[in-house]
Coordinates of C-alpha atoms in Angstrom, one line a residue:
X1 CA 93.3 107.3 80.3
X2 CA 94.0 109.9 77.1
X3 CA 91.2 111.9 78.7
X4 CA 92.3 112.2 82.3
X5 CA 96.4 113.0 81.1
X6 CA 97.1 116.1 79.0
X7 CA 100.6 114.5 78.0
X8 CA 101.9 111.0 78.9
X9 CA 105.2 111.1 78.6
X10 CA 107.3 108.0 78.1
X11 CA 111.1 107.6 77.9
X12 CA 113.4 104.5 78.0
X13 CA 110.4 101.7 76.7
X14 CA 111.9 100.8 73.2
X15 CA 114.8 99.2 74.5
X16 CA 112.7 96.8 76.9
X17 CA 109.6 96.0 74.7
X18 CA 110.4 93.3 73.2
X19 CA 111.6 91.4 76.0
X20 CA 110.3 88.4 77.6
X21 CA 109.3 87.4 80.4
X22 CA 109.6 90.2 82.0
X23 CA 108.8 91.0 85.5
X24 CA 108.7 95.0 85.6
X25 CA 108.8 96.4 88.9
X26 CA 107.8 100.7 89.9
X27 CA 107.2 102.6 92.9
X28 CA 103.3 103.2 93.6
X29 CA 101.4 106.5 94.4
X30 CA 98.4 106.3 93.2
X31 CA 96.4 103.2 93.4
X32 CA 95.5 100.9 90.7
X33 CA 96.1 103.9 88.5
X34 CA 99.6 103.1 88.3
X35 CA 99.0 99.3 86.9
X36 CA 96.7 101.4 84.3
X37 CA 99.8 103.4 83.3
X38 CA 101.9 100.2 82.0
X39 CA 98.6 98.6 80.3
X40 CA 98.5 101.8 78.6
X41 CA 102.4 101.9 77.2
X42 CA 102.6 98.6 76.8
X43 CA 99.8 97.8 74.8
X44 CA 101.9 94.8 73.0
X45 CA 102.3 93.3 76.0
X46 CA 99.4 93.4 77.8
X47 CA 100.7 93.2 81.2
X48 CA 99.0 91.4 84.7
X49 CA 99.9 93.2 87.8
X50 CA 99.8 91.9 91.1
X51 CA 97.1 94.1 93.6
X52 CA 96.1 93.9 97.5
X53 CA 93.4 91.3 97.7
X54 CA 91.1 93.7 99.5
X55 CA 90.2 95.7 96.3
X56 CA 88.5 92.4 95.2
X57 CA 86.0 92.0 97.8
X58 CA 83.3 93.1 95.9
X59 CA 82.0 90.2 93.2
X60 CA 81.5 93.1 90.2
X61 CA 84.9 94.9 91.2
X62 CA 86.3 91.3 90.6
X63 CA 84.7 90.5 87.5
X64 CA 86.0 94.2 86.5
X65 CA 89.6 93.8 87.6
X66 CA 89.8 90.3 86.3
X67 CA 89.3 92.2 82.7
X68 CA 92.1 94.5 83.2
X69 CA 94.5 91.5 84.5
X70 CA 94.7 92.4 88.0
X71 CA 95.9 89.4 89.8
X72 CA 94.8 89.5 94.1
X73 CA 97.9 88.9 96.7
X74 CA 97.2 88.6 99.8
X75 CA 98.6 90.1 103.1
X76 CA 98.4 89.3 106.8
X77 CA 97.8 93.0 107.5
X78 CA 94.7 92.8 105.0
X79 CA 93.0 89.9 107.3
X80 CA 91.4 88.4 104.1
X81 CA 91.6 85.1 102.9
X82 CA 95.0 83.5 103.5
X83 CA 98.7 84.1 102.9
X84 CA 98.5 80.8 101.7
X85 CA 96.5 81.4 99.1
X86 CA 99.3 83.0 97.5
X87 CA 101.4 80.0 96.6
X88 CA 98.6 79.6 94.3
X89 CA 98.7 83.3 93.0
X90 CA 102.9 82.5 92.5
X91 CA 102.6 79.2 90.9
X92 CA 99.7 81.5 88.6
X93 CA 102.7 83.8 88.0
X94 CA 105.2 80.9 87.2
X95 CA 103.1 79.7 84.3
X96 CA 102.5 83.3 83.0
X97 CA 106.3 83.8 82.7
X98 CA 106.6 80.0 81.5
X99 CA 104.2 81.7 78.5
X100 CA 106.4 84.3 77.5
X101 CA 104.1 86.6 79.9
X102 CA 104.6 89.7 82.2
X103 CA 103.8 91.0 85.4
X104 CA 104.4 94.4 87.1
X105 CA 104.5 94.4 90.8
X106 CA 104.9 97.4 93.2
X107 CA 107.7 96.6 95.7
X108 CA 106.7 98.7 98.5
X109 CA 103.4 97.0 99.1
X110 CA 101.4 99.9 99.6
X111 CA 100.6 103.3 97.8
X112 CA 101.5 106.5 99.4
X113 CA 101.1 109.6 97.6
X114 CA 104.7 111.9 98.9
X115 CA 107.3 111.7 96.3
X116 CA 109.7 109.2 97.6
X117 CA 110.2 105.5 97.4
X118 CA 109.6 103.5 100.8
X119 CA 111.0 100.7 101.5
X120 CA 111.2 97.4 99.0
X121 CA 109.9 94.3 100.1
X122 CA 110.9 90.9 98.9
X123 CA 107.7 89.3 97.3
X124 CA 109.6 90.6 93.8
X125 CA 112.2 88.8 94.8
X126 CA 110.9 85.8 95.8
X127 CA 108.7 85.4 92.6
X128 CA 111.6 85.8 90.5
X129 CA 114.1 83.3 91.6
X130 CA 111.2 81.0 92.5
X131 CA 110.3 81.0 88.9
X132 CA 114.1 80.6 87.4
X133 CA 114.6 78.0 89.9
X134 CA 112.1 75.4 88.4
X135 CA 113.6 76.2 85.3
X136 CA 116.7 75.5 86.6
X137 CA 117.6 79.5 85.8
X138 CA 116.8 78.9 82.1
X139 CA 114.0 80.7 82.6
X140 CA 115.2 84.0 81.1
X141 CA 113.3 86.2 83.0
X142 CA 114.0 89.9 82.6
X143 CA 113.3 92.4 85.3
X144 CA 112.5 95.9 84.1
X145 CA 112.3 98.8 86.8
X146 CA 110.3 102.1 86.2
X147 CA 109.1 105.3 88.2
X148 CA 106.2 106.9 88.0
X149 CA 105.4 110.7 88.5
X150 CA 102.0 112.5 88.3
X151 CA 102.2 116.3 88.4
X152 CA 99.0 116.2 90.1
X153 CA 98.2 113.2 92.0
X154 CA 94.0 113.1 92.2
X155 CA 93.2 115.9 89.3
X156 CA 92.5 115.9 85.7
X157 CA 94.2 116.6 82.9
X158 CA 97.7 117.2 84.4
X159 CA 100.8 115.0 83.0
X160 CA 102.2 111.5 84.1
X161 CA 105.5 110.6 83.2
X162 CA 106.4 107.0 82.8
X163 CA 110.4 106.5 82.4
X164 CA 111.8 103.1 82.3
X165 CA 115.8 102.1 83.3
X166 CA 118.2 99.1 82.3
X167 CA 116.3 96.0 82.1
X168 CA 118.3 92.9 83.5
X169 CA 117.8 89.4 83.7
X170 CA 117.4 87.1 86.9
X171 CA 120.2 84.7 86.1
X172 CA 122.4 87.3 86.7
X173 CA 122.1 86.5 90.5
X174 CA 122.2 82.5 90.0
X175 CA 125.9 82.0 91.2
X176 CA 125.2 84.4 94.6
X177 CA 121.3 82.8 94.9
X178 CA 122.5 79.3 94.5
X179 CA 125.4 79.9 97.1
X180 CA 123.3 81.9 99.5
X181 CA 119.3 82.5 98.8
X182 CA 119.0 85.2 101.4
X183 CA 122.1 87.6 100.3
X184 CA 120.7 87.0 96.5
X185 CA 117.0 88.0 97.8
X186 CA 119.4 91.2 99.4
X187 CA 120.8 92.4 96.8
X188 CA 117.9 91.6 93.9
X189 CA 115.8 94.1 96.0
X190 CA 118.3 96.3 96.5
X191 CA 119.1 96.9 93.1
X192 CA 115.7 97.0 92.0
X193 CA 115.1 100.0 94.7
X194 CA 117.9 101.9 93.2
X195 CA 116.4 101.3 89.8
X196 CA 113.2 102.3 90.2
X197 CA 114.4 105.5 92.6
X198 CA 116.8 106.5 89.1
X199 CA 113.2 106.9 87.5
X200 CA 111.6 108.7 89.7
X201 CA 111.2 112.0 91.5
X202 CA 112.7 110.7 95.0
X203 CA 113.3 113.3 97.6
X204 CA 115.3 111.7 100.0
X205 CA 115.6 114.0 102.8
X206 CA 112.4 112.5 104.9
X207 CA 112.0 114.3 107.8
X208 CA 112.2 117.9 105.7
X209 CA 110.1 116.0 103.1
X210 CA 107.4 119.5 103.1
X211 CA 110.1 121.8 102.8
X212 CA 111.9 119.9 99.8
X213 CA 108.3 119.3 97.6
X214 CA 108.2 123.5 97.8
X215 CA 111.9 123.5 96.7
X216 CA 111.1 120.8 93.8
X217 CA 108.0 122.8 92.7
X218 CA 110.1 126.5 92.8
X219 CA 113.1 125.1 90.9
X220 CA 110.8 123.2 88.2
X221 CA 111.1 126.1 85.6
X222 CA 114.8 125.9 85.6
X223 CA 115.7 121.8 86.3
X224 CA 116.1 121.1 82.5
X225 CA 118.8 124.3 82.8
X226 CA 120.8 123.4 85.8
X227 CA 120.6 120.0 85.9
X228 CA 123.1 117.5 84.6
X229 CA 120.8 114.7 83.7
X230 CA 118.5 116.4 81.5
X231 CA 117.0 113.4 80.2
X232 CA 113.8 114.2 81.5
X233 CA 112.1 116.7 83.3
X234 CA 111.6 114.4 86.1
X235 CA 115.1 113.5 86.1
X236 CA 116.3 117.4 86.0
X237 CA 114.3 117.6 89.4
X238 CA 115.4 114.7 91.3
X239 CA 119.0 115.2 90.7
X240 CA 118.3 119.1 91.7
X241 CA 115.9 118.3 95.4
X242 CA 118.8 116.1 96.1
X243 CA 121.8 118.1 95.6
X244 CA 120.0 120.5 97.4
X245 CA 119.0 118.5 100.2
X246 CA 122.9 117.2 100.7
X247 CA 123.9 120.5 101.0
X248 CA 121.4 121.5 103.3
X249 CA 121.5 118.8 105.4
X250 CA 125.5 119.9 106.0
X251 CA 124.8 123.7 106.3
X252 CA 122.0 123.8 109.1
X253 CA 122.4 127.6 109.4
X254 CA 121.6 128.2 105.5
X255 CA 119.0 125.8 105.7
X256 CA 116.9 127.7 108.0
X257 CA 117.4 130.7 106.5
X258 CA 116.3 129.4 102.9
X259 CA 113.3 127.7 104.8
X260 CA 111.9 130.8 106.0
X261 CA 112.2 132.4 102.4
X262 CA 110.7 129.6 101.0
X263 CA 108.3 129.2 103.2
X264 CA 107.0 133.2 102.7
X265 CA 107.1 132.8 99.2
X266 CA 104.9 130.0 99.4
X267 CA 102.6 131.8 102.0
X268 CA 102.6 134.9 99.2
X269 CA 101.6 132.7 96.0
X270 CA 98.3 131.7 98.4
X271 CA 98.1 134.8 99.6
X272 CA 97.2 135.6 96.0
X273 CA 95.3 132.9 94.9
X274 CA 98.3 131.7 92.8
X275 CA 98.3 127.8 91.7
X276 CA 101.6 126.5 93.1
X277 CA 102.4 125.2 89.9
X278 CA 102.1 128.4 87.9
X279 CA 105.6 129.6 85.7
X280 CA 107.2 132.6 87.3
X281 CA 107.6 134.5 83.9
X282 CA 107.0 138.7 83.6
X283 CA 103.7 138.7 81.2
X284 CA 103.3 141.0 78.6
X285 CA 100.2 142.7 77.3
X286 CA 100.6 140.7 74.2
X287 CA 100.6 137.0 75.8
X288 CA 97.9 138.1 77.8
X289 CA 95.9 139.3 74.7
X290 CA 96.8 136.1 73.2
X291 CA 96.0 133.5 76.0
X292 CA 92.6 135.5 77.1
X293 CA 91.6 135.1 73.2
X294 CA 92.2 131.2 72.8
X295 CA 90.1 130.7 76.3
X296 CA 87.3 133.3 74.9
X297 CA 87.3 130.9 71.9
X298 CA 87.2 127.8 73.7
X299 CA 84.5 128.9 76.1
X300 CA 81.6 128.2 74.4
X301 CA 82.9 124.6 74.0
X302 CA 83.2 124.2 77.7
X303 CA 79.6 125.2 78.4
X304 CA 79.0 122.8 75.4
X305 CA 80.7 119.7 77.5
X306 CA 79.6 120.9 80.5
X307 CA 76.2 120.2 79.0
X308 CA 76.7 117.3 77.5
X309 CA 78.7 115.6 80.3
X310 CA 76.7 116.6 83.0
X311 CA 74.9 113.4 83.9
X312 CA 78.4 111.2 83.9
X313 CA 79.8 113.9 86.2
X314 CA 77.3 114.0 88.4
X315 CA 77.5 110.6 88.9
X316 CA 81.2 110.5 89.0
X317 CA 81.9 113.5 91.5
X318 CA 78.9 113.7 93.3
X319 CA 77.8 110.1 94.3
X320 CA 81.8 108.6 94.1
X321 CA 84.3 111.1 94.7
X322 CA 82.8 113.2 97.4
X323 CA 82.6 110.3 99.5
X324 CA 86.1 109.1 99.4
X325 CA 88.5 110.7 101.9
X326 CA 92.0 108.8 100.5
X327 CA 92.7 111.4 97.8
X328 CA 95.4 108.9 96.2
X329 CA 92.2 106.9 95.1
X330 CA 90.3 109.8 93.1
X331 CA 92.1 109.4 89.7
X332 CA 92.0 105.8 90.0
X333 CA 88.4 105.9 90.6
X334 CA 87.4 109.2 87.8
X335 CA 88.9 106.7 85.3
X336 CA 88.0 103.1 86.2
X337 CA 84.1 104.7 86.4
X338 CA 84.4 106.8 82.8
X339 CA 85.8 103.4 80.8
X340 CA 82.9 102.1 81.3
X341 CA 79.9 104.9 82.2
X342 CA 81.2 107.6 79.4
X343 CA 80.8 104.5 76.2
X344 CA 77.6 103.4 78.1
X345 CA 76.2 107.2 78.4
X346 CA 77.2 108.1 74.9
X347 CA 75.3 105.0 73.5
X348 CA 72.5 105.9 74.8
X349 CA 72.7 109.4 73.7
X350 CA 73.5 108.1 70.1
X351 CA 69.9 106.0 70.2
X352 CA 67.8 108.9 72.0
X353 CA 69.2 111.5 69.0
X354 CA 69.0 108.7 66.1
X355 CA 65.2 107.8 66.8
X356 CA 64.3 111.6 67.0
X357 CA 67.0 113.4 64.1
X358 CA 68.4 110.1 62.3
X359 CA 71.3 107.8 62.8
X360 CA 74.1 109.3 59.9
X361 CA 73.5 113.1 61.9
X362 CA 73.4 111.2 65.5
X363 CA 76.3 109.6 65.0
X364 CA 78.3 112.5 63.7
X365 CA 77.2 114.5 67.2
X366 CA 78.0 111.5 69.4
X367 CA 81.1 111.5 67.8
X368 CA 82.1 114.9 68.6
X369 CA 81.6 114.5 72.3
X370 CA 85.6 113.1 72.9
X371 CA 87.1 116.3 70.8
X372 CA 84.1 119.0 72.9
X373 CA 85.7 117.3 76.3
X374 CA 89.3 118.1 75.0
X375 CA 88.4 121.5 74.5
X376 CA 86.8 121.8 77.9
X377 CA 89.9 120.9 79.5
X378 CA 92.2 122.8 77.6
X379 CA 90.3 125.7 78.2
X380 CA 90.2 124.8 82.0
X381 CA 94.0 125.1 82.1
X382 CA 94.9 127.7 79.4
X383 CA 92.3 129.7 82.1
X384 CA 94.1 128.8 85.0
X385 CA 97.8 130.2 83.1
X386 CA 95.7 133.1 82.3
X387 CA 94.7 133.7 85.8
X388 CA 98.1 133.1 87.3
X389 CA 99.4 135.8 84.6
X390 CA 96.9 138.6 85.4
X391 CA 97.8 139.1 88.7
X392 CA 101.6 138.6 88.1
X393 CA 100.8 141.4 85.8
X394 CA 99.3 143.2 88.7
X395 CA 101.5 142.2 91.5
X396 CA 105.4 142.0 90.6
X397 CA 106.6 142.0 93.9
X398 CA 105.6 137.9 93.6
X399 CA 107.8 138.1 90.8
X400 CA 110.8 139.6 92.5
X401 CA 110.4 137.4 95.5
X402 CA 110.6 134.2 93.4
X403 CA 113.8 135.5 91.2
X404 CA 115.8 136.1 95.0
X405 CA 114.5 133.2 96.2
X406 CA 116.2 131.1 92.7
X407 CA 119.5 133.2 93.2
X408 CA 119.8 131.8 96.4
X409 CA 119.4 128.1 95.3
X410 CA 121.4 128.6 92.2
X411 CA 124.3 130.3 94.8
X412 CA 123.7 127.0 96.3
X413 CA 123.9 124.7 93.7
X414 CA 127.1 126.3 92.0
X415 CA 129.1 125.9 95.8
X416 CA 130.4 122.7 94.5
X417 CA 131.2 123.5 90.9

């Protein structure tokens, strides 16, 4: 995972590692990516996570996922195997968290990859008063909710945020569960979908769901600025798209006309070949001296990797990838293949260069290889800032169109101040 993230960035973990059992519980875009994302922050842990049975079909995908602690459940929709089946995976759960175990399951059953938390279902919340109940709720099971965001669902070398909220434990429910099983089952998942939506970037206005993901990306520069919750940059956002949104949804005249701007301002930044994601800043001669320098430097590391990884790649992009529609799948799928192709590949580069130039020099070339991939990719994207800054240098209308566009939102946002 370090070499498909540029940053990982993890907030809130410190006050929940330590506790067990502990049933953690996150919204889910991007496939079994997002189990990979706990495995990698809690590495003192090692967590199972509860996937779709159908991902299992395949005997080697099995063996592979039974490595990584994925754990099948089954679902009528999935028409494999049987929904009874899964009193065995529960009871398989019960004696993890009777071990002082975890498990992270994704409440909405599914991945989708928009930016907003569907609806909860209640295996969570059968699995966790099942389990206290036949410890007669002295269990102590916590239940730790967390969102997930990924700057850029099926690419490379973009950033993931992982934040955690308030852990709390099961037992807290026992007087409400004991009285009435189905209200406790209510609530549990309810408070869990709140949770995990705290976490997260949740844009809550559906049906203008295109519109508000072109609002989120505009206002990114400033959210750590206006926002009130500036624990995070994913925080910032959500609390901005969703003021917004409230306003907008009460104001249907102002939130036509900010469509249309938005909306050409958008169609302008393709227009020019702009990535949407690029920081609407007035570039001066010396940052652009100083950004086309670092990616001149780091260009003849790039054809280097290029080089070097070329067979992996291949393999990856050209005989996976391409063939896989689902885009929410292609991160998943670029890292599952590269833990294990990438050692394999380097291995045998290490023998084929040790038999012909000697093991000590081999080795210190082999080993190389990770830091030459880091440069590719950091020249990759100091390239794309560069190209985004040229022709804001050229065209500065962009520029002005963007700053109106922001006065108008920040006019919005300071209605209710």
């Amino acid at each position: 995972m370090s070499f498909s993230y540029r940053n990982i960035i993890v907030t809130g973990y410190d006050k929940i590692k330590d506790r067990k059992p502990t049933l953690f519980v996150s919204n889910h875009q991007n496939t079994f990516m997002d189990g990979l994302a706990l495995v990698k922050v809690a590495k003192n842990i090692n967590p199972n996570i509860l996937v779709r049975a159908d991902i299992f079909k395949s005997k080697w995908a099995s063996i592979a996922l039974d490595i990584i602690h994925l754990i099948p459940i089954y679902r009528k929709k999935d028409n494999m195997g049987s929904v009874a089946q899964n009193n065995e995976i529960f009871k398989k759960c019960f004696d993890l968290f009777n071990q002082g175990k975890t498990l992270l399951i994704f409440p909405e059953g599914n991945h989708a990859i928009k930016r907003f938390l569907r609806s909860m279902q209640k295996g969570p919340a059968r699995i966790a008063f099942q389990a206290e109940e036949e410890n007669n709720f002295e269990l102590g099971l916590n239940v730790a909710p967390f969102g997930l965001h990924y700057t850029n669902h099926p690419k490379r070398w973009y950033d993931l945020h992982i934040h955690f909220g308030e852990a709390f434990r099961v037992k807290d429910f026992q007087e409400v569960y004991q009285e009435n099983p189905t209200k406790a089952q209510k609530q549990f998942t309810a408070k869990i979908g709140i949770d995990i939506s705290a976490e997260m970037i949740d844009i809550k206005w559906h049906s203008e769901y295109e519109f508000m993901e072109k609002v989120r990306t505009l206002l990114k520069p400033y959210a750590l600025k206006w926002a009130e919750n500036n624990r995070s940059i994913v925080h910032a956002e959500n609390e901005l798209v969703n003021k917004i949104a409230d306003q907008l949804q009460d104001d249907e005249q102002k939130s036509v006309v900010l469509q249309e701007n938005t909306n050409s301002y958008f169609e302008s930044v393709k227009k020019n070949n702009l990535t949407e994601d690029y920081i609407a800043e007035k570039p001066s001669v010396f940052k652009l001296f100083f950004k086309a320098t670092g990616v001149l430097a780091g260009l003849p590391f790039w054809f280097v990797a290029k080089i070097i990884n070329f067979i992996p790649e291949f393999i990856i992009e050209k005989k996976v990838i391409a063939g896989v529609k689902d885009i929410t799948w292609h991160i998943s799928l670029r890292t599952g293949i590269a833990m294990f192709l990438y050692p394999i590949y380097y291995l045998l580069t290490f023998i084929a260069l040790g038999l012909s130039i000697g093991w000590i020099l081999a080795g210190m070339i082999v080993c190389s290889f990770p830091l030459i991939s880091i440069i590719m990719y950091e020249t990759e994207y100091h390239f794309k800032k560069l190209k985004n800054a040229f022709i804001i240098f050229k065209k500065p209308q962009i520029l002005k169109q963007e700053q109106e566009l922001i006065l108008e939102f920040k006019d919005l946002l300071m209605r209710n101040k």
